[in-house]
Amino acid sequence: MRVKVLSRNPDDYIRETKQDLQRVPRNYDPALHPFEVPREYMRALNATKLERVFAKPFLASLDGHRDGVNCMAKHPQSLSTVLSGACDGEVKIWNLTKRECIRTLQAHEGFVRGICTRFCGTSFFTVGDDKTVKHWKMEGPGYGGEEEPLHTILGKTLYTGIDHHWKEAVFATCGHQVDIWDEQRNSPICSLTWGVDSISSVKFNPIETHLLGSCASDRNIVLYDMRQSTPLKKVILDMRTNTLCWNPMEAFIFTSANEDHNLYTFDMRFLESPVMVHMDHVSAVLDVDYSPTGKEFVSASFDKSIRIFPVDKGRSREVYHTKRMQHVITVKWTSDNKYILCGSDEMNIRLWKANASEKLGVLVPRERAAMNYNQKLKEKFQHHPQIKRIARHRHLPKPIYNQAKELRIMREARRRKYDSLFVFILS
Amino acid sequence: MIHHPFLFPCPPKKKMTKKLQRYWDGAPPPDTPADAPSKAKRRRNEKTRPRAGAEGSLQARKVLQVSEATGQISGVRLGTLGGWPWGEEGRLRWEDEGQGIARQRGVLLGFLEGDPGEDTCTIAQADIAEAADITSATKHFELTLNQFGPYRMDYTRHGRHLLLGGRRGHVAALDWQTKSLLCEINVMETVTDVTWLHTENMFAVAQRRWLYVYDNQGVELNCLKRFNGVLRMEFLPYHFLLATAVSVGGGGLSSCSLLCGTVTLWSPNVKEPLVRMLCHQGGVRAVAVDSSGTYMATSGLDRKLRIYDLRAYQALQSLVLPVGAGHLSFSQRGLLAAVYRDVPVQPPHKPYLSHTLPWTAHGLRFCPFEDVLGVGHGSGFTSLLVPGAGQANFDALENNPFRSRKQRQEWEVKALLEKIPSELITLDPGQLGQVDTITMEQKHQERVERLGFDPQAKPAFQPRRKLKGRSSAGSLLRRKKKVANEEQRVRPSLGQTWLCRPRALPRLWDSPGGPLQGISPLSITHSLGLTSWADPWSLQHPSFRL
């Protein structure tokens, strides 16, 4: 008779000293892990709930401006520097890590209409209500020195926006028409115009660097090619576009922020219909900026909130608002994909997290593994009704909530009317 | 509460010199026809069926059998149930993949092999204990507690702790491997059942009037007055629910056996039973479900032991036993233990192991992760060795017999966090992972009704207009015929080509001429008509989804 009875040596299963790790033998046989689907579902539910618990996106408010913040610019080489221009002509340079202003200069008399940095990061340009374009050094003057621009260009008409080329020493301003300037010259190398009204903003394409897009007051978006010195294409919308932003990953995609509460993503090759219409704001959308991944963008609206939209979806995934934040004029997504800056009417620039429940800082490997696991679980069960309901839930301030409800009712009524009309016509 | 002195286990039995005559060896043939008891003159046989209260009478023997019936199923039938790793090869393969101690096949797995010509069912427990190592020999012990009535027993989920409950109120909790006592109390009331809750810190005792929850020190934590006269209890570890009834539960569903021979499966969400199965003609005496919830064993008054597939609700095997087995229990590795009285009738199957107890059994459980079967009976508790019953490689994140206090605390928190709510108890536990096609179709129908047309319907195929006479009526018709009836064509989908592994296909290199020269496996499958986009020989074993 040969017999063997299962017997385990505890020394193989218990750690030797308190300094050792505990031994955790694994057996992945599914027979030992029953109810895998319901248990994973419960874990996904917990992960979704915890995501809402830890969703605290507001980080800091940069205080210092004495009038509303009108425009912002990112430093191309330094993640911790941001420039902002206010409605009283002041330009401030901020350090985001210390959350303080490191330099202030009185750039213009009147509004600072536009600010943009040069691609090398050594200087920046501003345009203002006093019809000037000023070129400044990024480094401040030494001790006791006066703030003096490197170069000032006096123009004949009002300038409303400025943007610098991504590779060459060329910048473009807009106002009455789109002017393309060389940094060394005092007059534009070419002027582009198509239409009779003023142009509110101009943006260079970061990938196809010779292309630019502009938004005019006669409700159109015009695309220009710098090599040909002619306008390329034009699309006319129902209401005026405030700004547009090019996708940093897709050369031909741009998103425009419109006055009719929507954002339109266009493919510049097929301008007759937008690729996507993003509808969630309840008031005019004033500014839009893409994330460096090119998958999402953030929009600032007159309705005192900022929303984050995925490029391929028509609805926002996130909304940030505060009681103290009034009409948001300008918004930027930082180049490390982690933070969002917004400048608003009440003289503050606010710093938010791009992922509201993300833990900042260095994560221990176990933390990171747990976060990745939770993320995957949420993705796997995202379509289950209970989980979708919790993941989607956001608190909205009363004015936005009521306005959104009203708009929904109006849309439903319109749809019902047109549906029955359509059925009547068909039958 | 009166504390009773802990009685030492019995000294090891002496080896039996006389070989017991088992009934399946056949009774010795009668010498003359007159010796055989005739039907007319059948008198009470005092030895086997004594009168109650007869002095010096031998009590009816209760025979304990451990049947290999399920073991046979596990070896033969289950392998063909497609993807279930319960077959011999599947079992060992999964154990290989477990990290830790058992790195080779069969290093820790228990087994029992008799000498040639010797049946394993004739081997006595004492022999097994002597032949096995010292640690295993200590696992075979007997607690003689004959003052407080027949004992019910329960093991914790990781198999370290044992709970005993005597009918007359004696409740004891101990670590049965180190024989250290956690607590011993007398609740001064009839105890009908005892069960551990989720850890070895709490247990529930079903007393005559109410249901009590105690700490592992014997401190009463809770008294549930709503539960009157509970007869049986079962704790559902993943739902943190205590099912009480005349029931033996398994998985999330509780099964209930009635006198009319039906076994019903219940869910806490529905008033009516979910499934009613007619298992036996006559009453059902015992029900047991295996640890994976796939097989159910029932025994009834019609002297049959039946094994059912719970997924398809079909009977798999049926054994005839001398009397209906009073208790059934499945081990982790598919062994089935049955308790019934010994009667001189020959059953068709020989069990794997067998043991005779002089007392009636009242509780029967396999210890998880150990080769041990615990029996609570009229005179205390016996622990028997059953080589090959326990799962060798445990997963420490599920049940760890060697966990420390910190590990137990962490495990408890995690288990509570992923507690499955009772609303999710259904017949098919994987239902959550499937697409709700019924609702999808309903919504689609509603949409079609509302709009008046089907927005998802593809427009009819319009062949392109070609020049130079290629757009004649005949050629248009020919082009239309090519794509006609596309929905009715059956195409092998991605998943199906994985599961239809060419195991059944004739292998061309088995031919006497040797492997075909110059033909790669990919081209062979081409010729056999399978899809050609992937090399099926290189596909991995499909991982378990959801």
Short mmCIF file of N, CA, C and O in Angstrom, two decimals, chain B residues 490-542:
data_model
loop_
_atom_site.label_atom_id
_atom_site.label_comp_id
_atom_site.label_asym_id
_atom_site.label_seq_id
_atom_site.Cartn_x
_atom_site.Cartn_y
_atom_site.Cartn_z
N VAL B 490 -23.28 31.46 -43.23
CA VAL B 490 -22.63 31.25 -41.93
C VAL B 490 -21.14 31.41 -42.13
O VAL B 490 -20.52 30.68 -42.87
N ARG B 491 -20.58 32.38 -41.42
CA ARG B 491 -19.14 32.56 -41.50
C ARG B 491 -18.53 32.19 -40.15
O ARG B 491 -19.06 32.55 -39.12
N PRO B 492 -17.40 31.48 -40.14
CA PRO B 492 -16.77 31.23 -38.84
C PRO B 492 -16.26 32.54 -38.26
O PRO B 492 -15.57 33.28 -38.91
N SER B 493 -16.68 32.79 -37.01
CA SER B 493 -16.27 34.05 -36.39
C SER B 493 -14.91 33.88 -35.73
O SER B 493 -14.37 32.80 -35.66
N LEU B 494 -14.43 34.97 -35.22
CA LEU B 494 -13.09 34.99 -34.61
C LEU B 494 -13.00 34.01 -33.46
O LEU B 494 -12.09 33.22 -33.36
N GLY B 495 -14.03 34.07 -32.56
CA GLY B 495 -13.97 33.22 -31.37
C GLY B 495 -14.07 31.76 -31.74
O GLY B 495 -13.41 30.91 -31.16
N GLN B 496 -14.84 31.46 -32.73
CA GLN B 496 -15.09 30.05 -33.03
C GLN B 496 -13.85 29.39 -33.56
O GLN B 496 -13.60 28.23 -33.30
N THR B 497 -13.05 30.09 -34.31
CA THR B 497 -11.86 29.41 -34.84
C THR B 497 -10.90 29.09 -33.70
O THR B 497 -10.14 28.17 -33.78
N TRP B 498 -10.97 29.84 -32.63
CA TRP B 498 -10.10 29.50 -31.51
C TRP B 498 -10.56 28.21 -30.86
O TRP B 498 -9.75 27.35 -30.54
N LEU B 499 -11.87 28.12 -30.60
CA LEU B 499 -12.34 26.97 -29.84
C LEU B 499 -12.34 25.72 -30.70
O LEU B 499 -12.20 24.63 -30.19
N CYS B 500 -12.51 25.88 -32.00
CA CYS B 500 -12.50 24.69 -32.85
C CYS B 500 -11.07 24.34 -33.18
O CYS B 500 -10.66 24.34 -34.32
N ARG B 501 -10.29 24.10 -32.16
CA ARG B 501 -8.89 23.75 -32.40
C ARG B 501 -8.85 22.44 -33.15
O ARG B 501 -9.61 21.55 -32.87
N PRO B 502 -7.94 22.33 -34.06
CA PRO B 502 -7.94 21.12 -34.90
C PRO B 502 -7.45 19.89 -34.18
O PRO B 502 -6.49 19.26 -34.57
N ARG B 503 -8.11 19.59 -33.06
CA ARG B 503 -7.73 18.38 -32.34
C ARG B 503 -8.33 17.17 -33.02
O ARG B 503 -7.77 16.11 -33.04
N ALA B 504 -9.52 17.36 -33.56
CA ALA B 504 -10.21 16.21 -34.15
C ALA B 504 -9.81 16.01 -35.59
O ALA B 504 -10.19 15.04 -36.21
N LEU B 505 -9.06 16.95 -36.14
CA LEU B 505 -8.73 16.82 -37.55
C LEU B 505 -7.67 15.74 -37.74
O LEU B 505 -6.80 15.55 -36.88
N PRO B 506 -7.74 15.05 -38.83
CA PRO B 506 -6.70 14.04 -39.10
C PRO B 506 -5.38 14.76 -39.34
O PRO B 506 -5.32 15.74 -40.04
N ARG B 507 -4.36 14.27 -38.71
CA ARG B 507 -3.06 14.91 -38.86
C ARG B 507 -2.34 14.26 -40.02
O ARG B 507 -2.12 13.06 -40.03
N LEU B 508 -2.01 15.08 -40.97
CA LEU B 508 -1.47 14.52 -42.20
C LEU B 508 -0.10 13.91 -42.00
O LEU B 508 0.35 13.13 -42.81
N TRP B 509 0.57 14.29 -40.94
CA TRP B 509 1.90 13.68 -40.78
C TRP B 509 1.87 12.42 -39.95
O TRP B 509 2.89 11.93 -39.56
N ASP B 510 0.65 11.93 -39.64
CA ASP B 510 0.59 10.63 -39.02
C ASP B 510 0.57 9.52 -40.04
O ASP B 510 0.53 8.35 -39.71
N SER B 511 0.50 9.91 -41.29
CA SER B 511 0.45 8.90 -42.34
C SER B 511 1.74 8.10 -42.36
O SER B 511 2.78 8.58 -41.90
N PRO B 512 1.71 6.89 -42.85
CA PRO B 512 2.90 6.01 -42.80
C PRO B 512 4.10 6.59 -43.54
O PRO B 512 5.23 6.26 -43.23
N GLY B 513 3.85 7.46 -44.47
CA GLY B 513 4.99 8.01 -45.18
C GLY B 513 5.74 9.06 -44.41
O GLY B 513 6.69 9.64 -44.91
N GLY B 514 5.30 9.34 -43.19
CA GLY B 514 5.98 10.38 -42.44
C GLY B 514 5.38 11.74 -42.75
O GLY B 514 4.44 11.85 -43.53
N PRO B 515 5.89 12.76 -42.16
CA PRO B 515 5.31 14.08 -42.39
C PRO B 515 5.45 14.50 -43.84
O PRO B 515 6.45 14.21 -44.49
N LEU B 516 4.42 15.18 -44.30
CA LEU B 516 4.45 15.61 -45.69
C LEU B 516 5.54 16.65 -45.86
O LEU B 516 5.64 17.59 -45.10
N GLN B 517 6.33 16.45 -46.84
CA GLN B 517 7.47 17.34 -47.00
C GLN B 517 7.01 18.67 -47.55
O GLN B 517 6.17 18.73 -48.44
N GLY B 518 7.57 19.68 -47.01
CA GLY B 518 7.40 21.01 -47.60
C GLY B 518 6.05 21.64 -47.39
O GLY B 518 5.71 22.62 -48.00
N ILE B 519 5.24 21.04 -46.51
CA ILE B 519 3.93 21.66 -46.28
C ILE B 519 3.93 22.16 -44.85
O ILE B 519 4.13 21.41 -43.90
N SER B 520 3.70 23.42 -44.68
CA SER B 520 3.66 23.99 -43.34
C SER B 520 2.25 23.83 -42.78
O SER B 520 1.31 23.65 -43.54
N PRO B 521 2.10 23.90 -41.48
CA PRO B 521 0.76 23.76 -40.90
C PRO B 521 -0.24 24.75 -41.49
O PRO B 521 -1.39 24.46 -41.64
N LEU B 522 0.20 25.91 -41.82
CA LEU B 522 -0.73 26.90 -42.33
C LEU B 522 -1.34 26.44 -43.64
O LEU B 522 -2.51 26.60 -43.90
N SER B 523 -0.52 25.84 -44.46
CA SER B 523 -1.06 25.44 -45.74
C SER B 523 -1.96 24.23 -45.60
O SER B 523 -2.88 24.04 -46.36
N ILE B 524 -1.74 23.41 -44.58
CA ILE B 524 -2.63 22.27 -44.37
C ILE B 524 -4.01 22.78 -44.03
O ILE B 524 -5.00 22.32 -44.55
N THR B 525 -4.04 23.77 -43.15
CA THR B 525 -5.36 24.25 -42.78
C THR B 525 -6.04 24.94 -43.94
O THR B 525 -7.23 24.94 -44.06
N HIS B 526 -5.26 25.51 -44.84
CA HIS B 526 -5.85 26.07 -46.05
C HIS B 526 -6.64 25.00 -46.77
O HIS B 526 -7.78 25.19 -47.13
N SER B 527 -6.00 23.87 -46.94
CA SER B 527 -6.64 22.86 -47.75
C SER B 527 -7.85 22.27 -47.06
O SER B 527 -8.75 21.76 -47.69
N LEU B 528 -7.87 22.34 -45.74
CA LEU B 528 -9.00 21.76 -45.03
C LEU B 528 -10.13 22.76 -44.88
O LEU B 528 -11.11 22.51 -44.23
N GLY B 529 -9.94 23.93 -45.45
CA GLY B 529 -11.07 24.84 -45.51
C GLY B 529 -11.23 25.77 -44.32
O GLY B 529 -12.20 26.47 -44.21
N LEU B 530 -10.28 25.81 -43.43
CA LEU B 530 -10.41 26.75 -42.32
C LEU B 530 -9.97 28.13 -42.78
O LEU B 530 -9.37 28.28 -43.84
N THR B 531 -10.23 29.10 -41.97
CA THR B 531 -9.84 30.45 -42.36
C THR B 531 -8.33 30.56 -42.37
O THR B 531 -7.64 29.90 -41.60
N SER B 532 -7.86 31.37 -43.23
CA SER B 532 -6.42 31.38 -43.46
C SER B 532 -5.73 32.59 -42.88
O SER B 532 -4.59 32.84 -43.16
N TRP B 533 -6.40 33.37 -42.08
CA TRP B 533 -5.79 34.62 -41.64
C TRP B 533 -4.84 34.42 -40.48
O TRP B 533 -4.13 35.30 -40.11
N ALA B 534 -4.87 33.27 -39.85
CA ALA B 534 -3.97 33.09 -38.70
C ALA B 534 -3.51 31.65 -38.67
O ALA B 534 -4.15 30.77 -39.22
N ASP B 535 -2.42 31.44 -38.02
CA ASP B 535 -1.91 30.10 -37.89
C ASP B 535 -2.52 29.47 -36.64
O ASP B 535 -2.19 29.86 -35.53
N PRO B 536 -3.45 28.55 -36.79
CA PRO B 536 -4.15 28.05 -35.60
C PRO B 536 -3.25 27.29 -34.66
O PRO B 536 -3.53 27.17 -33.50
N TRP B 537 -2.12 26.78 -35.13
CA TRP B 537 -1.25 26.03 -34.22
C TRP B 537 -0.58 26.95 -33.21
O TRP B 537 -0.13 26.52 -32.17
N SER B 538 -0.53 28.21 -33.54
CA SER B 538 0.19 29.09 -32.61
C SER B 538 -0.72 29.80 -31.65
O SER B 538 -0.30 30.59 -30.85
N LEU B 539 -2.03 29.56 -31.76
CA LEU B 539 -2.95 30.27 -30.87
C LEU B 539 -2.82 29.75 -29.45
O LEU B 539 -2.64 28.58 -29.22
N GLN B 540 -2.91 30.66 -28.54
CA GLN B 540 -2.81 30.27 -27.13
C GLN B 540 -4.11 29.65 -26.67
O GLN B 540 -5.14 29.82 -27.28
N HIS B 541 -4.05 29.00 -25.58
CA HIS B 541 -5.26 28.49 -24.94
C HIS B 541 -6.14 29.69 -24.60
O HIS B 541 -5.66 30.66 -24.05
N PRO B 542 -7.41 29.67 -24.99
CA PRO B 542 -8.23 30.86 -24.73
C PRO B 542 -8.32 31.13 -23.24
O PRO B 542 -8.62 30.25 -22.48
#
